PDB file of C-alpha atoms and ligand atoms in Angstrom:
ATOM      1  CA  MET A   1      26.269  -6.025  89.040  1.00 89.00           C
ATOM      2  CA  ASN A   2      27.396  -7.541  85.070  1.00 95.00           C
ATOM      3  CA  PRO A   3      27.222  -4.511  83.201  1.00 98.00           C
ATOM      4  CA  GLN A   4      24.057  -3.876  81.975  1.00 98.00           C
ATOM      5  CA  PHE A   5      22.080  -3.287  78.869  1.00 98.00           C
ATOM      6  CA  ILE A   6      18.579  -0.963  78.748  1.00 98.00           C
ATOM      7  CA  SER A   7      17.170  -0.539  75.874  1.00 98.00           C
ATOM      8  CA  ILE A   8      13.946   2.157  75.332  1.00 98.00           C
ATOM      9  CA  GLU A   9      11.252   1.452  72.994  1.00 98.00           C
ATOM     10  CA  GLY A  10       7.945   2.866  72.408  1.00 98.00           C
ATOM     11  CA  LEU A  11       6.063   4.656  68.712  1.00 98.00           C
ATOM     12  CA  GLU A  12       6.883   8.207  67.585  1.00 96.00           C
ATOM     13  CA  GLY A  13       6.482  10.453  69.361  1.00 95.00           C
ATOM     14  CA  ALA A  14       6.392   7.731  73.308  1.00 97.00           C
ATOM     15  CA  GLY A  15       9.372  10.467  74.721  1.00 97.00           C
ATOM     16  CA  LYS A  16      12.191   8.026  73.696  1.00 98.00           C
ATOM     17  CA  SER A  17      14.760  10.325  73.613  1.00 96.00           C
ATOM     18  CA  THR A  18      13.706  12.883  76.871  1.00 96.00           C
ATOM     19  CA  GLN A  19      13.566   9.906  78.819  1.00 97.00           C
ATOM     20  CA  ARG A  20      16.867   8.380  77.947  1.00 97.00           C
ATOM     21  CA  ASP A  21      18.543  10.758  78.911  1.00 95.00           C
ATOM     22  CA  VAL A  22      16.620  10.317  82.323  1.00 97.00           C
ATOM     23  CA  LEU A  23      17.749   7.351  82.295  1.00 98.00           C
ATOM     24  CA  ALA A  24      21.309   7.263  81.831  1.00 98.00           C
ATOM     25  CA  SER A  25      21.096  10.369  84.234  1.00 98.00           C
ATOM     26  CA  TRP A  26      19.894   7.531  86.478  1.00 98.00           C
ATOM     27  CA  VAL A  27      22.531   5.501  85.493  1.00 98.00           C
ATOM     28  CA  THR A  28      25.791   7.448  85.766  1.00 98.00           C
ATOM     29  CA  GLU A  29      25.187   8.976  89.249  1.00 97.00           C
ATOM     30  CA  ARG A  30      25.037   4.711  90.212  1.00 97.00           C
ATOM     31  CA  PHE A  31      27.559   2.650  88.014  1.00 97.00           C
ATOM     32  CA  GLY A  32      29.097   5.271  85.832  1.00 98.00           C
ATOM     33  CA  GLN A  33      28.823   7.052  82.545  1.00 98.00           C
ATOM     34  CA  PRO A  34      26.584   4.898  80.237  1.00 98.00           C
ATOM     35  CA  MET A  35      26.939   4.633  76.442  1.00 98.00           C
ATOM     36  CA  VAL A  36      23.976   6.744  75.153  1.00 98.00           C
ATOM     37  CA  THR A  37      23.113   5.155  71.643  1.00 98.00           C
ATOM     38  CA  ARG A  38      20.089   4.343  69.279  1.00 98.00           C
ATOM     39  CA  GLU A  39      18.987   1.963  66.785  1.00 98.00           C
ATOM     40  CA  PRO A  40      18.864   2.350  63.831  1.00 98.00           C
ATOM     41  CA  GLY A  41      21.822   3.496  63.977  1.00 98.00           C
ATOM     42  CA  GLY A  42      24.825   3.650  66.692  1.00 98.00           C
ATOM     43  CA  THR A  43      28.101   3.421  64.847  1.00 98.00           C
ATOM     44  CA  VAL A  44      29.800   5.063  61.396  1.00 98.00           C
ATOM     45  CA  MET A  45      28.105   2.250  59.339  1.00 98.00           C
ATOM     46  CA  ALA A  46      24.660   2.055  61.255  1.00 98.00           C
ATOM     47  CA  GLU A  47      23.907   4.877  60.682  1.00 98.00           C
ATOM     48  CA  GLN A  48      24.445   5.046  56.967  1.00 98.00           C
ATOM     49  CA  ILE A  49      22.597   2.238  56.680  1.00 98.00           C
ATOM     50  CA  ARG A  50      19.614   4.261  59.361  1.00 98.00           C
ATOM     51  CA  GLY A  51      19.632   7.288  56.343  1.00 98.00           C
ATOM     52  CA  VAL A  52      19.139   5.008  53.552  1.00 98.00           C
ATOM     53  CA  LEU A  53      15.961   2.837  56.185  1.00 98.00           C
ATOM     54  CA  LEU A  54      14.342   6.195  56.718  1.00 97.00           C
ATOM     55  CA  ALA A  55      14.894   8.556  53.637  1.00 97.00           C
ATOM     56  CA  HIS A  56      12.126   8.820  51.034  1.00 96.00           C
ATOM     57  CA  HIS A  57      12.511   6.803  48.116  1.00 97.00           C
ATOM     58  CA  GLU A  58      11.158   6.539  44.300  1.00 96.00           C
ATOM     59  CA  GLU A  59      11.278   2.391  44.362  1.00 97.00           C
ATOM     60  CA  PRO A  60       8.747   0.699  46.444  1.00 96.00           C
ATOM     61  CA  VAL A  61      10.574  -1.107  49.788  1.00 97.00           C
ATOM     62  CA  ASP A  62      10.233  -4.436  50.066  1.00 98.00           C
ATOM     63  CA  VAL A  63       9.155  -5.290  53.674  1.00 98.00           C
ATOM     64  CA  TRP A  64      12.388  -8.111  53.692  1.00 98.00           C
ATOM     65  CA  THR A  65      14.476  -5.429  52.215  1.00 98.00           C
ATOM     66  CA  GLU A  66      13.995  -2.753  55.794  1.00 98.00           C
ATOM     67  CA  LEU A  67      13.927  -6.254  57.706  1.00 98.00           C
ATOM     68  CA  LEU A  68      17.398  -6.974  56.818  1.00 98.00           C
ATOM     69  CA  LEU A  69      18.552  -3.856  56.667  1.00 98.00           C
ATOM     70  CA  VAL A  70      17.683  -2.919  60.404  1.00 98.00           C
ATOM     71  CA  PHE A  71      19.173  -6.269  61.312  1.00 98.00           C
ATOM     72  CA  ALA A  72      22.367  -6.162  59.299  1.00 98.00           C
ATOM     73  CA  ALA A  73      23.122  -2.349  60.998  1.00 98.00           C
ATOM     74  CA  ARG A  74      22.107  -4.333  64.761  1.00 98.00           C
ATOM     75  CA  ARG A  75      24.972  -6.428  63.921  1.00 98.00           C
ATOM     76  CA  GLN A  76      27.223  -3.739  63.497  1.00 98.00           C
ATOM     77  CA  HIS A  77      26.001  -2.074  66.715  1.00 98.00           C
ATOM     78  CA  LEU A  78      26.683  -5.104  68.919  1.00 98.00           C
ATOM     79  CA  SER A  79      30.222  -5.619  67.600  1.00 98.00           C
ATOM     80  CA  ALA A  80      31.573  -2.288  66.982  1.00 98.00           C
ATOM     81  CA  ALA A  81      29.905  -0.487  69.357  1.00 98.00           C
ATOM     82  CA  ILE A  82      27.894  -2.494  72.219  1.00 98.00           C
ATOM     83  CA  LEU A  83      29.850  -6.032  73.408  1.00 98.00           C
ATOM     84  CA  PRO A  84      32.908  -3.407  73.492  1.00 98.00           C
ATOM     85  CA  ALA A  85      31.346  -0.755  76.008  1.00 98.00           C
ATOM     86  CA  LEU A  86      30.028  -3.608  77.692  1.00 98.00           C
ATOM     87  CA  SER A  87      33.363  -6.202  77.538  1.00 98.00           C
ATOM     88  CA  GLN A  88      35.027  -2.865  79.787  1.00 98.00           C
ATOM     89  CA  GLY A  89      32.292  -2.717  82.102  1.00 98.00           C
ATOM     90  CA  GLN A  90      30.052   0.520  80.633  1.00 98.00           C
ATOM     91  CA  TRP A  91      25.973   0.125  81.130  1.00 98.00           C
ATOM     92  CA  VAL A  92      24.618   0.476  77.874  1.00 98.00           C
ATOM     93  CA  VAL A  93      21.008   3.253  76.992  1.00 98.00           C
ATOM     94  CA  SER A  94      20.578   2.239  74.040  1.00 98.00           C
ATOM     95  CA  ASP A  95      17.044   3.889  72.494  1.00 98.00           C
ATOM     96  CA  ARG A  96      15.598   1.367  70.162  1.00 98.00           C
ATOM     97  CA  PHE A  97      16.618  -2.006  69.703  1.00 98.00           C
ATOM     98  CA  THR A  98      15.389  -5.549  68.415  1.00 98.00           C
ATOM     99  CA  ASP A  99      11.721  -6.013  70.126  1.00 98.00           C
ATOM    100  CA  ALA A 100      10.948  -2.394  67.942  1.00 98.00           C
ATOM    101  CA  SER A 101      12.136  -5.020  64.674  1.00 98.00           C
ATOM    102  CA  TYR A 102       9.250  -7.093  66.467  1.00 98.00           C
ATOM    103  CA  ALA A 103       6.903  -4.183  66.215  1.00 98.00           C
ATOM    104  CA  TYR A 104       7.968  -1.869  62.857  1.00 98.00           C
ATOM    105  CA  GLN A 105       9.104  -5.299  60.786  1.00 98.00           C
ATOM    106  CA  GLY A 106       6.442  -7.589  62.464  1.00 98.00           C
ATOM    107  CA  GLY A 107       3.230  -5.908  63.872  1.00 98.00           C
ATOM    108  CA  GLY A 108       3.344  -2.858  61.318  1.00 98.00           C
ATOM    109  CA  ARG A 109       4.435  -4.914  58.191  1.00 98.00           C
ATOM    110  CA  GLY A 110       2.805  -8.105  58.467  1.00 98.00           C
ATOM    111  CA  ILE A 111       6.255 -10.110  58.321  1.00 98.00           C
ATOM    112  CA  PRO A 112       5.008 -13.287  59.883  1.00 98.00           C
ATOM    113  CA  TRP A 113       6.819 -13.598  64.047  1.00 98.00           C
ATOM    114  CA  ASP A 114       8.281 -16.502  63.445  1.00 98.00           C
ATOM    115  CA  HIS A 115      10.956 -15.510  60.752  1.00 98.00           C
ATOM    116  CA  ILE A 116      11.656 -12.542  63.164  1.00 98.00           C
ATOM    117  CA  VAL A 117      11.843 -15.601  66.211  1.00 98.00           C
ATOM    118  CA  ASP A 118      15.246 -17.051  63.678  1.00 98.00           C
ATOM    119  CA  LEU A 119      16.808 -13.842  62.326  1.00 98.00           C
ATOM    120  CA  GLU A 120      17.099 -13.177  65.757  1.00 98.00           C
ATOM    121  CA  ARG A 121      18.547 -15.844  66.766  1.00 98.00           C
ATOM    122  CA  ARG A 122      21.064 -16.503  63.396  1.00 97.00           C
ATOM    123  CA  VAL A 123      22.038 -12.400  64.034  1.00 98.00           C
ATOM    124  CA  LEU A 124      21.862 -11.771  67.582  1.00 98.00           C
ATOM    125  CA  GLU A 125      22.879 -15.429  68.686  1.00 96.00           C
ATOM    126  CA  GLY A 126      20.612 -14.877  71.734  1.00 92.00           C
ATOM    127  CA  PHE A 127      21.806 -11.549  72.977  1.00 98.00           C
ATOM    128  CA  ARG A 128      18.579  -8.822  74.329  1.00 98.00           C
ATOM    129  CA  PRO A 129      18.723  -6.114  76.729  1.00 98.00           C
ATOM    130  CA  ASP A 130      18.079  -6.919  80.529  1.00 98.00           C
ATOM    131  CA  LEU A 131      15.420  -4.536  81.173  1.00 98.00           C
ATOM    132  CA  THR A 132      13.765  -2.482  78.275  1.00 98.00           C
ATOM    133  CA  LEU A 133      11.550  -0.386  79.202  1.00 98.00           C
ATOM    134  CA  TRP A 134       8.562   0.225  77.366  1.00 98.00           C
ATOM    135  CA  LEU A 135       6.910   3.559  76.971  1.00 98.00           C
ATOM    136  CA  ASP A 136       3.289   2.841  75.563  1.00 98.00           C
ATOM    137  CA  CYS A 137       0.763   5.428  74.873  1.00 98.00           C
ATOM    138  CA  PRO A 138      -1.983   5.294  71.871  1.00 98.00           C
ATOM    139  CA  ALA A 139      -0.687   6.294  68.283  1.00 97.00           C
ATOM    140  CA  GLU A 140      -2.381   9.339  67.860  1.00 96.00           C
ATOM    141  CA  VAL A 141      -0.951  11.091  71.550  1.00 96.00           C
ATOM    142  CA  GLY A 142       3.068  10.303  69.876  1.00 95.00           C
ATOM    143  CA  LEU A 143       2.308  10.749  66.133  1.00 94.00           C
ATOM    144  CA  ALA A 144       0.714  14.095  67.072  1.00 92.00           C
ATOM    145  CA  ARG A 145       3.869  14.938  69.383  1.00 92.00           C
ATOM    146  CA  ALA A 146       5.856  13.756  66.585  1.00 89.00           C
ATOM    147  CA  ARG A 147       4.201  15.461  64.168  1.00 86.00           C
ATOM    148  CA  GLN A 148       4.533  18.826  65.442  1.00 86.00           C
ATOM    149  CA  ARG A 149       8.589  17.998  64.220  1.00 81.00           C
ATOM    150  CA  GLY A 150       7.918  19.164  60.728  1.00 80.00           C
ATOM    151  CA  GLU A 151       9.505  16.525  58.385  1.00 86.00           C
ATOM    152  CA  LEU A 152       7.889  13.236  58.386  1.00 89.00           C
ATOM    153  CA  ASP A 153      10.662  10.451  57.152  1.00 93.00           C
ATOM    154  CA  ARG A 154       9.736   7.573  55.513  1.00 95.00           C
ATOM    155  CA  ILE A 155       8.042   5.710  57.698  1.00 94.00           C
ATOM    156  CA  GLU A 156       6.178   7.986  60.109  1.00 92.00           C
ATOM    157  CA  THR A 157       4.030   8.740  56.467  1.00 92.00           C
ATOM    158  CA  GLU A 158       2.447   5.390  57.620  1.00 95.00           C
ATOM    159  CA  ASP A 159      -1.355   5.790  58.957  1.00 95.00           C
ATOM    160  CA  ILE A 160      -2.766   5.337  62.056  1.00 96.00           C
ATOM    161  CA  ALA A 161      -3.610   1.721  61.661  1.00 98.00           C
ATOM    162  CA  PHE A 162       0.024   0.795  61.036  1.00 98.00           C
ATOM    163  CA  PHE A 163       1.404   2.559  64.329  1.00 98.00           C
ATOM    164  CA  GLU A 164      -1.296   0.439  65.794  1.00 98.00           C
ATOM    165  CA  ARG A 165       0.202  -2.678  64.879  1.00 98.00           C
ATOM    166  CA  CYS A 166       3.226  -1.900  66.073  1.00 98.00           C
ATOM    167  CA  ARG A 167       1.827  -0.910  69.265  1.00 98.00           C
ATOM    168  CA  ALA A 168      -0.049  -3.644  69.308  1.00 98.00           C
ATOM    169  CA  GLY A 169       3.317  -5.996  68.626  1.00 98.00           C
ATOM    170  CA  TYR A 170       5.063  -3.820  71.680  1.00 98.00           C
ATOM    171  CA  GLU A 171       1.942  -5.589  73.308  1.00 98.00           C
ATOM    172  CA  ARG A 172       3.052  -9.279  72.344  1.00 98.00           C
ATOM    173  CA  ARG A 173       6.206  -8.907  73.156  1.00 98.00           C
ATOM    174  CA  CYS A 174       5.953  -7.488  76.579  1.00 98.00           C
ATOM    175  CA  GLN A 175       4.408 -10.526  76.927  1.00 98.00           C
ATOM    176  CA  GLU A 176       5.843 -12.774  75.815  1.00 98.00           C
ATOM    177  CA  ASP A 177       9.360 -11.907  78.026  1.00 98.00           C
ATOM    178  CA  PRO A 178       7.483  -9.774  80.580  1.00 98.00           C
ATOM    179  CA  GLN A 179      10.852 -10.771  83.417  1.00 97.00           C
ATOM    180  CA  ARG A 180      12.380  -8.048  81.055  1.00 98.00           C
ATOM    181  CA  PHE A 181       9.626  -5.431  80.036  1.00 98.00           C
ATOM    182  CA  VAL A 182       8.207  -3.134  82.445  1.00 98.00           C
ATOM    183  CA  ARG A 183       5.598  -0.576  81.158  1.00 98.00           C
ATOM    184  CA  LEU A 184       5.164   2.795  81.287  1.00 98.00           C
ATOM    185  CA  ASP A 185       2.440   5.085  80.513  1.00 98.00           C
ATOM    186  CA  ALA A 186       3.556   7.826  78.695  1.00 98.00           C
ATOM    187  CA  THR A 187       0.493   9.019  78.423  1.00 98.00           C
ATOM    188  CA  GLY A 188       0.960  11.467  80.672  1.00 96.00           C
ATOM    189  CA  SER A 189       4.043  14.605  81.215  1.00 97.00           C
ATOM    190  CA  ILE A 190       7.029  14.078  81.225  1.00 98.00           C
ATOM    191  CA  GLU A 191       7.374  14.235  84.851  1.00 98.00           C
ATOM    192  CA  SER A 192       4.767  11.743  85.897  1.00 98.00           C
ATOM    193  CA  VAL A 193       6.895   9.636  83.106  1.00 98.00           C
ATOM    194  CA  SER A 194      10.193  10.003  84.353  1.00 98.00           C
ATOM    195  CA  ALA A 195       9.206   9.559  88.057  1.00 98.00           C
ATOM    196  CA  ALA A 196       7.538   6.197  86.668  1.00 98.00           C
ATOM    197  CA  LEU A 197      10.680   5.069  85.005  1.00 98.00           C
ATOM    198  CA  ILE A 198      12.983   5.825  87.920  1.00 98.00           C
ATOM    199  CA  GLN A 199      10.093   4.154  90.020  1.00 98.00           C
ATOM    200  CA  ALA A 200      11.324   1.295  87.426  1.00 98.00           C
ATOM    201  CA  LEU A 201      15.052   1.369  88.248  1.00 98.00           C
ATOM    202  CA  GLU A 202      15.450   1.334  91.983  1.00 97.00           C
ATOM    203  CA  ALA A 203      12.625  -1.462  91.968  1.00 97.00           C
ATOM    204  CA  ARG A 204      15.229  -3.556  89.399  1.00 97.00           C
ATOM    205  CA  TYR A 205      18.297  -2.023  90.588  1.00 96.00           C
ATOM    206  CA  SER A 206      18.275  -1.499  95.032  1.00 87.00           C
TER     207      SER A 206
HETATM  208  N1  T5A B   1      12.414   1.293  63.018  1.00 94.83           N
HETATM  209  C1  T5A B   1      13.184   1.294  64.266  1.00 94.83           C
HETATM  210  C2  T5A B   1      11.737  -0.146  62.216  1.00 94.83           C
HETATM  211  O1  T5A B   1      11.232  -0.149  61.672  1.00 94.83           O
HETATM  212  N2  T5A B   1      12.417  -0.967  62.389  1.00 94.83           N
HETATM  213  C3  T5A B   1      13.955  -1.814  63.469  1.00 94.83           C
HETATM  214  O2  T5A B   1      14.093  -2.160  63.798  1.00 94.83           O
HETATM  215  C4  T5A B   1      13.966  -0.012  64.750  1.00 94.83           C
HETATM  216  C5  T5A B   1      14.468   0.019  65.262  1.00 94.83           C
HETATM  217  C6  T5A B   1      13.142   4.951  64.027  1.00 94.83           C
HETATM  218  C7  T5A B   1      12.124   4.400  62.579  1.00 94.83           C
HETATM  219  O3  T5A B   1      13.279   3.323  62.977  1.00 94.83           O
HETATM  220  C8  T5A B   1      12.119   3.123  63.080  1.00 94.83           C
HETATM  221  C9  T5A B   1      10.737   2.767  63.703  1.00 94.83           C
HETATM  222  C10 T5A B   1      11.579   4.189  63.601  1.00 94.83           C
HETATM  223  O4  T5A B   1      10.304   4.944  62.973  1.00 94.83           O
HETATM  224  P1  T5A B   1      13.863   6.940  66.055  1.00 94.83           P
HETATM  225  O5  T5A B   1      14.196   8.080  65.602  1.00 94.83           O
HETATM  226  O6  T5A B   1      14.277   6.044  66.830  1.00 94.83           O
HETATM  227  O7  T5A B   1      12.739   6.393  64.110  1.00 94.83           O
HETATM  228  O8  T5A B   1      12.433   6.470  66.954  1.00 94.83           O
HETATM  229  P2  T5A B   1      11.733   8.033  66.626  1.00 94.83           P
HETATM  230  O9  T5A B   1      10.480   7.344  67.526  1.00 94.83           O
HETATM  231  O10 T5A B   1      10.896   8.590  65.376  1.00 94.83           O
HETATM  232  O11 T5A B   1      11.666   9.160  67.633  1.00 94.83           O
HETATM  233  P3  T5A B   1      10.857  10.237  68.270  1.00 94.83           P
HETATM  234  O12 T5A B   1      11.711  11.266  68.673  1.00 94.83           O
HETATM  235  O13 T5A B   1       9.630  11.051  67.290  1.00 94.83           O
HETATM  236  O14 T5A B   1      10.344   9.871  69.755  1.00 94.83           O
HETATM  237  P4  T5A B   1      10.642   9.420  70.946  1.00 94.83           P
HETATM  238  O15 T5A B   1      12.051   9.530  70.591  1.00 94.83           O
HETATM  239  O16 T5A B   1       9.637   8.448  71.493  1.00 94.83           O
HETATM  240  O17 T5A B   1      10.132  11.250  71.981  1.00 94.83           O
HETATM  241  P5  T5A B   1      10.782  12.482  72.313  1.00 94.83           P
HETATM  242  O18 T5A B   1      11.430  12.387  72.993  1.00 94.83           O
HETATM  243  O19 T5A B   1      11.884  13.095  70.691  1.00 94.83           O
HETATM  244  O20 T5A B   1       9.110  13.228  72.106  1.00 94.83           O
HETATM  245  C11 T5A B   1       9.066  13.951  71.100  1.00 94.83           C
HETATM  246  C12 T5A B   1       7.934  15.183  71.127  1.00 94.83           C
HETATM  247  O21 T5A B   1       7.380  15.046  71.927  1.00 94.83           O
HETATM  248  C13 T5A B   1       7.561  15.737  73.658  1.00 94.83           C
HETATM  249  C14 T5A B   1       9.143  16.066  73.453  1.00 94.83           C
HETATM  250  O22 T5A B   1       9.108  17.019  73.422  1.00 94.83           O
HETATM  251  C15 T5A B   1       8.562  16.365  71.791  1.00 94.83           C
HETATM  252  O23 T5A B   1       8.831  17.864  70.979  1.00 94.83           O
HETATM  253  N3  T5A B   1       7.594  14.978  74.771  1.00 94.83           N
HETATM  254  C16 T5A B   1       5.853  15.063  75.515  1.00 94.83           C
HETATM  255  N4  T5A B   1       5.580  16.014  75.794  1.00 94.83           N
HETATM  256  C17 T5A B   1       4.440  15.589  76.724  1.00 94.83           C
HETATM  257  N5  T5A B   1       4.055  14.847  77.135  1.00 94.83           N
HETATM  258  C18 T5A B   1       5.459  13.657  77.137  1.00 94.83           C
HETATM  259  N6  T5A B   1       5.203  12.769  78.311  1.00 94.83           N
HETATM  260  C19 T5A B   1       6.581  14.288  76.225  1.00 94.83           C
HETATM  261  N7  T5A B   1       7.663  13.717  75.941  1.00 94.83           N
HETATM  262  C20 T5A B   1       7.776  13.212  74.902  1.00 94.83           C
END
C-alpha cells in the first residue's frame, strides 16, 4: 500500500490531539512510525505563521488575510514536510488540514465556498488526505473542554454561533466527499472515541 496521509478534524476540544496519539500508535504497529504533524504549522516557517494567526492583534484581521495565511502555511507544510515524508514511504498524520479552512474560513467567516475550492486547486494542485477522521461534537461540548485550559487564542474567543457555523462547514465537506470522510461521534468518553477510531482504521486498512 502507498503511504497514507490521514487528517483529523473537528472543533476546538473535540479531542483531535488526544486521538491523534491513538492513531499514530495504531499506524506505528502496522506500517511503521508516521510523521505526526499539525496545522496551521508543521514546519518552522509554518509555525511562525500559526503564531501570527492565533495571536491577538489590535487591528481587525481581515478574513481574506486569515485565509491566505492558512494556505501559505499549508503550502509550506506540504512542500517542506508532508510530500518529502510520503515520498520516503512514511505515513503522515496531521491534526487538521484543508477541511479546516472550509469549516472556519468558509463556514465560520463566510468566505464563499467556491473561492476556497479555487484556492485549494491552485495552491495544493489536487493534494488531499487519503482519509479524514472528523471528530464531531456540538460546539458547546468542545469549547467547554478547550476552555478549561485557560487562556484563549484569537479564534477561540469567537462566539458559539461561529463554531456552529464551522461545524456546519465540516458537515458540508463530509457530504461532498463521503469516501474520504469518516464521521466519529466525539461526545462520548475518550476511550469510546478511540475505539470507534480504531474500528474505522481497521475497516479501511485491514
Ligand atoms: N484554523 C486552522 C483555521 O481557522 N483554518 C485552518 O485552515 C486551520 C488549519 C488551530 C486554530 O486554527 C484554526 C482552527 C483553530 O481555531 P488547534 O491548536 O489546531 O487550533 O486546535 P484546537 O482545536 O484549538 O485544539 P484543542 O487542543 O483545543 O482541541 P483538540 O485537539 O480537539 O482537543 P484535545 O485532544 O487537546 O482535548 C482537549 C481537552 O479535552 C479533553 C482532553 O483531555 C483535553 O483536556 N478531552 C475529552 N474529555 C472528555 N471526553 C472526551 N472524549 C475528550 N477528548 C478530549
